[in-house]
């Protein structure tokens, strides 16, 4: 495995538009795992969706209302949530912030 596959620095990464007032930066991935940073402006919505990937999310900053299945909770900096595969989930950004998302396997649709 090359050094470039083991260390990931923000500067060379491309930030993609992920929806209105939302951007995505892929920090690193291989076929089994993907880590990315999601930046949200206040009021941005991560529409309810589901996928075959298991997802863990850590709140780096901001305040979000997450819906996972039939549960809604407000999460803040330092909180985390877990979305099992194929469970409907989404969020509303209540205060501008950043999420760290980890998926297994990688999200090929983001590449």
mmCIF file of C-alpha atoms in Angstrom:
data_model
loop_
_atom_site.group_PDB
_atom_site.id
_atom_site.type_symbol
_atom_site.label_atom_id
_atom_site.label_comp_id
_atom_site.label_asym_id
_atom_site.label_seq_id
_atom_site.Cartn_x
_atom_site.Cartn_y
_atom_site.Cartn_z
ATOM 1 C CA UNK A 1 0.000 0.000 0.000
ATOM 2 C CA UNK A 2 1.463 3.358 -0.999
ATOM 3 C CA UNK A 3 1.888 6.307 1.356
ATOM 4 C CA UNK A 4 -0.823 8.122 -0.622
ATOM 5 C CA UNK A 5 -3.323 5.413 0.317
ATOM 6 C CA UNK A 6 -2.496 5.632 4.026
ATOM 7 C CA UNK A 7 -2.452 9.406 4.629
ATOM 8 C CA UNK A 8 -5.070 11.858 3.416
ATOM 9 C CA UNK A 9 -4.648 15.619 3.558
ATOM 10 C CA UNK A 10 -7.487 18.085 3.009
ATOM 11 C CA UNK A 11 -5.707 20.344 0.506
ATOM 12 C CA UNK A 12 -5.589 17.968 -2.497
ATOM 13 C CA UNK A 13 -9.175 16.709 -2.120
ATOM 14 C CA UNK A 14 -11.971 17.862 -4.350
ATOM 15 C CA UNK A 15 -15.085 19.174 -2.656
ATOM 16 C CA UNK A 16 -18.305 18.209 -4.424
ATOM 17 C CA UNK A 17 -21.746 19.777 -4.280
ATOM 18 C CA UNK A 18 -23.910 17.247 -2.440
ATOM 19 C CA UNK A 19 -27.164 19.214 -2.560
ATOM 20 C CA UNK A 20 -28.459 22.682 -1.754
ATOM 21 C CA UNK A 21 -26.174 24.279 0.875
ATOM 22 C CA UNK A 22 -24.248 21.001 1.329
ATOM 23 C CA UNK A 23 -20.762 19.940 0.235
ATOM 24 C CA UNK A 24 -18.922 16.628 0.444
ATOM 25 C CA UNK A 25 -15.172 16.005 0.654
ATOM 26 C CA UNK A 26 -13.933 12.429 0.335
ATOM 27 C CA UNK A 27 -11.096 11.992 2.826
ATOM 28 C CA UNK A 28 -10.127 8.415 2.019
ATOM 29 C CA UNK A 29 -11.488 5.085 0.849
ATOM 30 C CA UNK A 30 -10.844 1.572 -0.292
ATOM 31 C CA UNK A 31 -13.420 -1.004 -1.378
ATOM 32 C CA UNK A 32 -14.309 -1.869 2.240
ATOM 33 C CA UNK A 33 -14.457 1.572 3.888
ATOM 34 C CA UNK A 34 -14.980 5.256 3.059
ATOM 35 C CA UNK A 35 -14.579 8.396 5.176
ATOM 36 C CA UNK A 36 -15.861 11.803 4.153
ATOM 37 C CA UNK A 37 -16.592 15.253 5.511
ATOM 38 C CA UNK A 38 -20.010 16.809 4.965
ATOM 39 C CA UNK A 39 -20.440 20.580 5.403
ATOM 40 C CA UNK A 40 -23.956 21.972 5.921
ATOM 41 C CA UNK A 41 -25.286 25.523 5.960
ATOM 42 C CA UNK A 42 -28.064 26.281 8.443
ATOM 43 C CA UNK A 43 -31.359 24.964 7.084
ATOM 44 C CA UNK A 44 -29.777 22.460 4.688
ATOM 45 C CA UNK A 45 -31.612 19.150 4.445
ATOM 46 C CA UNK A 46 -30.149 15.692 4.015
ATOM 47 C CA UNK A 47 -33.254 14.108 2.464
ATOM 48 C CA UNK A 48 -34.559 10.850 3.915
ATOM 49 C CA UNK A 49 -32.881 8.026 1.987
ATOM 50 C CA UNK A 50 -31.445 4.556 2.499
ATOM 51 C CA UNK A 51 -28.570 2.582 1.037
ATOM 52 C CA UNK A 52 -26.917 -0.811 1.348
ATOM 53 C CA UNK A 53 -24.017 0.729 3.289
ATOM 54 C CA UNK A 54 -23.682 0.796 7.058
ATOM 55 C CA UNK A 55 -22.971 4.395 8.126
ATOM 56 C CA UNK A 56 -21.557 5.987 11.259
ATOM 57 C CA UNK A 57 -21.650 9.776 11.648
ATOM 58 C CA UNK A 58 -19.740 11.966 14.108
ATOM 59 C CA UNK A 59 -20.731 15.614 14.614
ATOM 60 C CA UNK A 60 -17.597 17.763 14.296
ATOM 61 C CA UNK A 61 -19.558 21.020 14.672
ATOM 62 C CA UNK A 62 -23.080 22.412 14.441
ATOM 63 C CA UNK A 63 -26.484 21.105 15.490
ATOM 64 C CA UNK A 64 -28.538 18.606 13.464
ATOM 65 C CA UNK A 65 -31.909 16.916 13.822
ATOM 66 C CA UNK A 66 -31.451 13.336 12.610
ATOM 67 C CA UNK A 67 -34.187 10.914 11.662
ATOM 68 C CA UNK A 68 -33.154 7.264 11.728
ATOM 69 C CA UNK A 69 -35.991 4.833 11.082
ATOM 70 C CA UNK A 70 -38.894 6.106 13.195
ATOM 71 C CA UNK A 71 -36.727 8.026 15.707
ATOM 72 C CA UNK A 72 -35.791 11.736 15.678
ATOM 73 C CA UNK A 73 -33.011 13.167 17.839
ATOM 74 C CA UNK A 74 -31.036 16.408 17.990
ATOM 75 C CA UNK A 75 -27.265 15.864 17.904
ATOM 76 C CA UNK A 76 -24.465 18.352 18.591
ATOM 77 C CA UNK A 77 -20.680 18.587 18.447
ATOM 78 C CA UNK A 78 -19.191 15.413 19.927
ATOM 79 C CA UNK A 79 -22.339 13.307 19.401
ATOM 80 C CA UNK A 80 -22.519 10.403 16.978
ATOM 81 C CA UNK A 81 -25.159 8.250 15.331
ATOM 82 C CA UNK A 82 -25.271 4.915 13.537
ATOM 83 C CA UNK A 83 -27.360 3.962 10.506
ATOM 84 C CA UNK A 84 -27.623 0.245 9.774
ATOM 85 C CA UNK A 85 -27.816 -0.779 6.120
ATOM 86 C CA UNK A 86 -31.144 -0.065 4.374
ATOM 87 C CA UNK A 87 -32.622 1.935 7.290
ATOM 88 C CA UNK A 88 -34.230 5.205 6.105
ATOM 89 C CA UNK A 89 -32.400 8.232 7.533
ATOM 90 C CA UNK A 90 -31.794 11.921 6.958
ATOM 91 C CA UNK A 91 -31.125 15.185 8.759
ATOM 92 C CA UNK A 92 -31.913 18.870 8.994
ATOM 93 C CA UNK A 93 -29.110 21.270 9.867
ATOM 94 C CA UNK A 94 -30.276 23.518 12.721
ATOM 95 C CA UNK A 95 -26.947 25.330 13.111
ATOM 96 C CA UNK A 96 -24.279 25.323 10.364
ATOM 97 C CA UNK A 97 -21.849 22.495 10.890
ATOM 98 C CA UNK A 98 -19.756 19.596 9.706
ATOM 99 C CA UNK A 99 -20.275 15.841 9.912
ATOM 100 C CA UNK A 100 -17.669 13.102 9.591
ATOM 101 C CA UNK A 101 -19.293 10.137 7.811
ATOM 102 C CA UNK A 102 -17.867 6.625 7.595
ATOM 103 C CA UNK A 103 -19.387 4.006 5.282
ATOM 104 C CA UNK A 104 -18.805 0.322 4.784
ATOM 105 C CA UNK A 105 -18.392 -0.701 2.049
ATOM 106 C CA UNK A 106 -17.257 2.422 0.154
ATOM 107 C CA UNK A 107 -19.900 4.529 -1.626
ATOM 108 C CA UNK A 108 -18.994 3.900 -5.262
ATOM 109 C CA UNK A 109 -21.736 6.349 -6.257
ATOM 110 C CA UNK A 110 -19.651 9.175 -4.689
ATOM 111 C CA UNK A 111 -16.542 8.373 -6.757
#
